[in-house]
Amino acid sequence: MIPTQFDYVAPGSVDEALAALAQHGDDAKVLAGGQSLLPVLRMRLNAPEVVIDLGKIDALREIRDEGDTITIGAMATYQSILDHTGIKGSLRLLHQAISEVADPQIRHRGTLGGALVHADPAGDCGAPTLALEADLVIQGPSGERTVAATDFFEDLFTTAVGDDELLTAIRFRKHDGWGSHYEKFVRVAHQWPIVSIAAAVKVDGGTISEARIGLVNMGSTALRASATEAALVGAQATAEGVAEACAKAADGTNPPSDLNGDADYRRHLATVLTKRAVLKAAGG
Amino acid sequence: MTATQETSTEPAREIGRDRRRKEDQRLITGRTRWTDNITLPGMLHMAMVRSPFAHATITAIDTTEAAAAPNVVAVYTGKDLDESAGVLINAWPITPDQVTPAHPPLPTDRVSFAGEVVAVVVARSAAEARDAAELVDVDYEELPAALDLKEAAADTVLAHPDLGTNKSALWVFDSQEAGTGGDVEEAIAKARESGVVVEREFRQQRLIPAFMEPRSVVVDPTGEQMTMWSATQIPHIVRFALAATTGVPESKIRVIAPDVGGGFGGKLQVTPEEWMAWWVARQLMKPVKYTETRSESLMAAHHGRDQWQKITLAAEKDGTVTGLKVELLADLGSHVAIVGGGVPVLGAFMFNSIYKFPAYHFACQTVLTNKAWTDAYRGAGRPEATFAIERIMDELALELGREPLELREQNWIRHDEFPFTTVAGLEYDSGNYEEATRKAKESFGYDALRAEQQQRRESGDPVQLGIGISTFTEMCGLAPSRVLGSLDYGAGGWEHASVRMLATGKVEIVTGASAHGQGHETAFSQIVADRLGVPFEDVEVLHGDTQIASKGLDTYGSRSLVVGGEALVKATDKVIEKAKPIAAHLLEADVSDIEFSAGRFSVKGTDQGLAMAEVALATFAAHNLPDGVEPSLDSDATYDPINFNYPHGTHLCAMEVDTETGQVKMRKYTCVDDIGNVINPLIVAGQMHGGLAQGIAQALFEEAVYDDAGTLVSASFVDYLVPTAADLISFDVGHNSTPSLTNTLGTKGVGEAGTIASTPAVVNAVLDAIRQFGVTDITMPCTPERVWRAIQDGTAGAKDPTTGAAAAHFDPATDGAGQSNIADGTEGAGQ
Ligand SMILES: Cc1cc2nc3c(=O)[nH]c(=O)nc-3n(C[C@H](O)[C@H](O)[C@H](O)COP(=O)(O)OP(=O)(O)OC[C@H]3O[C@@H](n4cnc5c(N)ncnc54)[C@H](O)[C@@H]3O)c2cc1C
């Protein structure tokens, strides 16, 4: 399928990219790895007049280990994140979730920044970003600002990044000492999750002391299961111990219905999968 | 991977060797003649405007804006077509009174399914054609649509109001009337009194063939013959249909199926897109090309299956089957496609399968609806039949408290009973169900898995285990022309081959079969290399071009080897017979003293001889031939089989069911198939594994879902789930060969076997795991949600049709960019 005609610019720096965005405004669309944007263009669901390719801005591809934090450039590909030993060691939840995104071809092109700005509630990356309480760095005409993950996802395909802004980096605090597990539920391997659960827990002497649970495809954005998080604190890290807390995983959610499942089935899945994810996170 | 291994002077026996496929390098790299790779000077491009409505009156089409768009050459609607546009034929009217809606390439006043082409834009580039297609303004007045098969069969809403009914044809076979068995009603009545009657209704969901290469067509109207390149399985039939309906003499038409990327029956069709390309090229006298998008392919290339099956089985209390009654509703979609209504008829002879039913009745009502037209899809009729019989044999076993394999054995045709004439009137030539089953059970570890199943049940394991069985047979190798004639099919079932001996000793063979991924070039080379004693590498296989392969009936129904291969054997043998007198003459011997083996003609009792290549060169030079002998070894043969052939096998499947989520996981799949003699085990393995994957996909993954408005919801691969290797396990594929007696190579078809056999094995296994929760049936595909609901509600939740929207990854309405959205409802997702 053929997209409508558009002009193409490939700025060499973030400032140039912002200038291009300022110039073309609503008529422009930013291109990262293209793994969501290109299908949208090819299906003619969107017809920008200008495509601004961030691919030439090397600085955005950097992954920096800063001691207590790791900052991932918005244009770092899934694969480069998987290949980063610091992330594998200290951000296992993110690493595991990304390892289950689509297939190798897509992981070599798609970027974490693109995935987060695209904000597909069924995307794998939103939930671990929430559960790991990342900060998102946004640049616009009036400079740089940082938004907490909980404030980043606003609605279906909508984030805190304005039309004239760019996401430039995602900063994660290292989670050494946390257990984690990403539980993805699909019918076929190359599929977006029907539901998935990103769980990070801290366990002291068999008792859960802290828990962060991110939900995928349980509403119009990635979500945190706050009722479960709260109820898990103080729970024994056993099947019986976490059962009651995990039964609250779908509280307050409004999941979609589609060919893979109705909303009530997704709610049920969320509870079962949360229990599995928490136990695996707690037990290693 | 190199295409060949070593070249030997004394060729080893080729048949039975796992030769790497000659054709793969070019097919896999794409450096070959896919239709879309073809570019001709001055070539124009077409784009289609398609109906977003399932059923609507076209009140007006305004093409002015599109026609004025940059580089647009022409825009056509149904009203512009004349008789030379032809029509899309139905080659198999299954009854004399079949109701068949007219099928012009474009409708003039009414659309009858969502995706139907209503206008064609021709421009200098494909992009300009696509852009302009968006500018065609069509006014529709929506009509009520006939969507649900059962409702359509009741004529509540008419798919074609002018026809007055949706019922197209009722096709009946009755064993008592045919003299092949008894009266089924009597058997059922008796069983109701003193035996057991099992009645079930099964749903065959709608599937999409989903071949890898989307359909593409190029037409060049210049030159002595007009040429059509098409990604089709049936170049010969397309040529015939063009000639028969467009008024162009057959001798003026050349159709080429270059390399074709899969079909699975989905390219056994004559299509509006081909017919429009033909007509447009002739209007403009310029070459034109059209290649569909994946979305268009899913929406408007023909679909498969889509039946309701009502099955009544009568048996005695001891488990002996006494009668089988089959009542089908088959969804034709909006039109009766080229084989269309014939697909369920191909299944009519197979419901009785390997069992000795004394009485049989089959009735199929074909029904028109406002959905994409249906036609052949891998197995065509036989997977449906196999599913129904293998499901209901399990139900009978359950009813009687019998072990399901034993019950099958009690009723199947014993090895010593072949040849066996079935209640459907077919003569099965060979087979050994006992042996295939014994081997399969052993390799599967049947008893150990049964023990594990028991143990999981007792311990209340959240993951339960089920074992499914399918002891199938099928009829393939389409087909004896006489049988096809007796079924009112529009053509014969012979196949043609020729062998050309080149001066240098190389061999060109021409086959009327039309490979589209099967590996004919390799397998046919192996057959000829053995027969003529020439190296495998020296054999070139030509096909798919009506100028080269002038006669043929193409590839479908697992026919290419068993029919086309036999034609090739016969043509090859003629070459040898023609060479003998020439060899005798050159060797100064008597013809009766000439022997041919391993590529050499030798004089009996001497060491004198000539290689095939030497005789070929001498024949080419023609300097010294016997009097009255023509200077040619080239030969051809047309072969019409005397019977179908009947592959069979025992398939065993173990499925794990996560009772908390409904997730199903294949644990083990074992099959032992009898496909007669094997020419190339590697190709056979490929056909088996791929075939199994497609059958398993019907059981677990695939379904074409329409919403209440008649829009295809599963309109991209986001929602139409085709499994990949990552979703399947490595199957345990074995063989037990009893050579077919209906062709000299002793081969049976393998192209469809895996697909036909596997679906019921998987569903039986899923059910076997969850029957303990009161579940009696489950609709395909067995999605986790369906399985979970079935477990929750017992039988109740399992029969719901699939509903819901497409997944919203690319939803136009919700694209958060805040930009103008020009979504065209007819062009769903597409990658
Ligand atoms: C076949 C297939 C299967 C897939 N399966 C999965 C899956 O299993 N799980 C999953 O999570 N995802 C899946 N995806 C989606 C994939 O993860 C995408 O790569 C990702 O959603 C987008 O990242 P990208 O770099 O490709 O962004 P692009 O497609 O280039 O851009 C996405 C959107 O973000 C905007 N954007 C990108 N970068 C920036 C930035 N720095 N600042 C501001 N705006 C920006 C773009 O304008 C666009 O609107 C799949 C995609 C395909 C094609």
Tab-separated table of C-alpha atoms and ligand atoms in Angstrom, chain A residues 29-39 54 74-75 78 100-103 106 109-115 117-118 122-125 161 165-168 184 190-193, chain B residues 810 831, ligand 1:
chain	number	residue	atom	x	y	z
A	29	LYS	CA	4.984	14.008	11.716
A	30	VAL	CA	8.115	12.802	13.482
A	31	LEU	CA	9.653	9.552	12.269
A	32	ALA	CA	11.630	7.354	14.653
A	33	GLY	CA	11.914	3.633	13.813
A	34	GLY	CA	8.801	3.810	11.657
A	35	GLN	CA	7.335	0.551	12.966
A	36	SER	CA	4.058	2.198	13.888
A	37	LEU	CA	4.192	5.342	11.793
A	38	LEU	CA	4.830	3.622	8.478
A	39	PRO	CA	1.840	1.262	8.742
A	54	LEU	CA	15.125	11.769	13.712
A	74	ALA	CA	14.573	8.282	22.673
A	75	MET	CA	16.030	6.894	19.448
A	78	TYR	CA	14.910	-2.035	21.112
A	100	GLU	CA	9.125	-9.894	23.786
A	101	VAL	CA	8.211	-7.039	21.454
A	102	ALA	CA	7.306	-8.271	17.971
A	103	ASP	CA	10.200	-9.949	16.161
A	106	ILE	CA	11.070	-4.855	14.237
A	109	ARG	CA	14.216	-0.659	13.857
A	110	GLY	CA	11.712	0.270	16.537
A	111	THR	CA	12.743	2.618	19.324
A	112	LEU	CA	11.716	2.928	22.941
A	113	GLY	CA	10.976	6.628	22.424
A	114	GLY	CA	8.774	5.906	19.429
A	115	ALA	CA	6.906	3.198	21.273
A	117	VAL	CA	5.103	8.466	22.231
A	118	HIS	CA	2.943	6.228	20.048
A	122	ALA	CA	-1.380	-2.617	23.972
A	123	GLY	CA	2.304	-1.778	23.540
A	124	ASP	CA	4.740	-3.734	25.675
A	125	CYS	CA	6.817	-0.790	26.871
A	161	VAL	CA	4.512	15.358	24.376
A	165	GLU	CA	7.886	18.928	21.231
A	166	LEU	CA	10.115	15.883	21.098
A	167	LEU	CA	10.707	13.129	23.572
A	168	THR	CA	14.484	13.026	23.877
A	184	LYS	CA	2.805	-11.461	28.356
A	190	HIS	CA	4.328	-11.940	16.957
A	191	GLN	CA	1.307	-10.326	18.532
A	192	TRP	CA	0.677	-7.343	20.748
A	193	PRO	CA	-0.300	-8.491	24.223
B	810	PHE	CA	-3.846	1.589	13.928
B	831	GLN	CA	1.307	-3.942	5.997
C	1	LIG	C1	4.298	-6.320	12.762
C	1	LIG	C2	4.444	-5.481	13.995
C	1	LIG	C3	4.338	-6.099	15.227
C	1	LIG	C4	4.477	-5.337	16.381
C	1	LIG	N1	4.357	-5.985	17.567
C	1	LIG	C5	4.503	-5.278	18.699
C	1	LIG	C6	4.449	-5.915	19.970
C	1	LIG	O1	4.342	-7.126	20.085
C	1	LIG	N2	4.538	-5.146	21.061
C	1	LIG	C7	4.718	-3.794	20.986
C	1	LIG	O2	4.814	-3.153	21.996
C	1	LIG	N3	4.796	-3.164	19.806
C	1	LIG	C8	4.706	-3.868	18.667
C	1	LIG	N4	4.815	-3.206	17.466
C	1	LIG	C9	4.980	-1.732	17.428
C	1	LIG	C10	6.442	-1.351	17.607
C	1	LIG	O3	6.809	-1.634	18.913
C	1	LIG	C11	6.775	0.074	17.198
C	1	LIG	O4	8.110	0.097	16.901
C	1	LIG	C12	6.654	1.167	18.225
C	1	LIG	O5	5.343	1.187	18.631
C	1	LIG	C13	7.030	2.518	17.624
C	1	LIG	O6	8.399	2.823	17.685
C	1	LIG	P1	9.143	3.432	16.421
C	1	LIG	O7	10.496	3.845	16.810
C	1	LIG	O8	9.069	2.473	15.318
C	1	LIG	O9	8.287	4.753	16.168
C	1	LIG	P2	7.600	5.358	14.892
C	1	LIG	O10	6.695	4.379	14.275
C	1	LIG	O11	8.611	5.994	14.005
C	1	LIG	O12	6.766	6.503	15.583
C	1	LIG	C14	5.650	6.217	16.398
C	1	LIG	C15	4.949	7.499	16.801
C	1	LIG	O13	5.722	8.217	17.731
C	1	LIG	C16	6.088	9.520	17.243
C	1	LIG	N5	7.463	9.721	17.698
C	1	LIG	C17	8.468	8.841	17.572
C	1	LIG	N6	9.558	9.262	18.194
C	1	LIG	C18	9.263	10.460	18.730
C	1	LIG	C19	9.985	11.392	19.538
C	1	LIG	N7	11.239	11.148	19.909
C	1	LIG	N8	9.352	12.511	19.926
C	1	LIG	C20	8.082	12.733	19.566
C	1	LIG	N9	7.354	11.898	18.817
C	1	LIG	C21	7.920	10.761	18.411
C	1	LIG	C22	5.890	9.433	15.756
C	1	LIG	O14	5.592	10.678	15.196
C	1	LIG	C23	4.729	8.471	15.636
C	1	LIG	O15	3.521	9.134	15.858
C	1	LIG	C24	4.722	-3.934	16.299
C	1	LIG	C25	4.838	-3.331	15.061
C	1	LIG	C26	4.713	-4.076	13.907
C	1	LIG	C27	4.862	-3.396	12.581
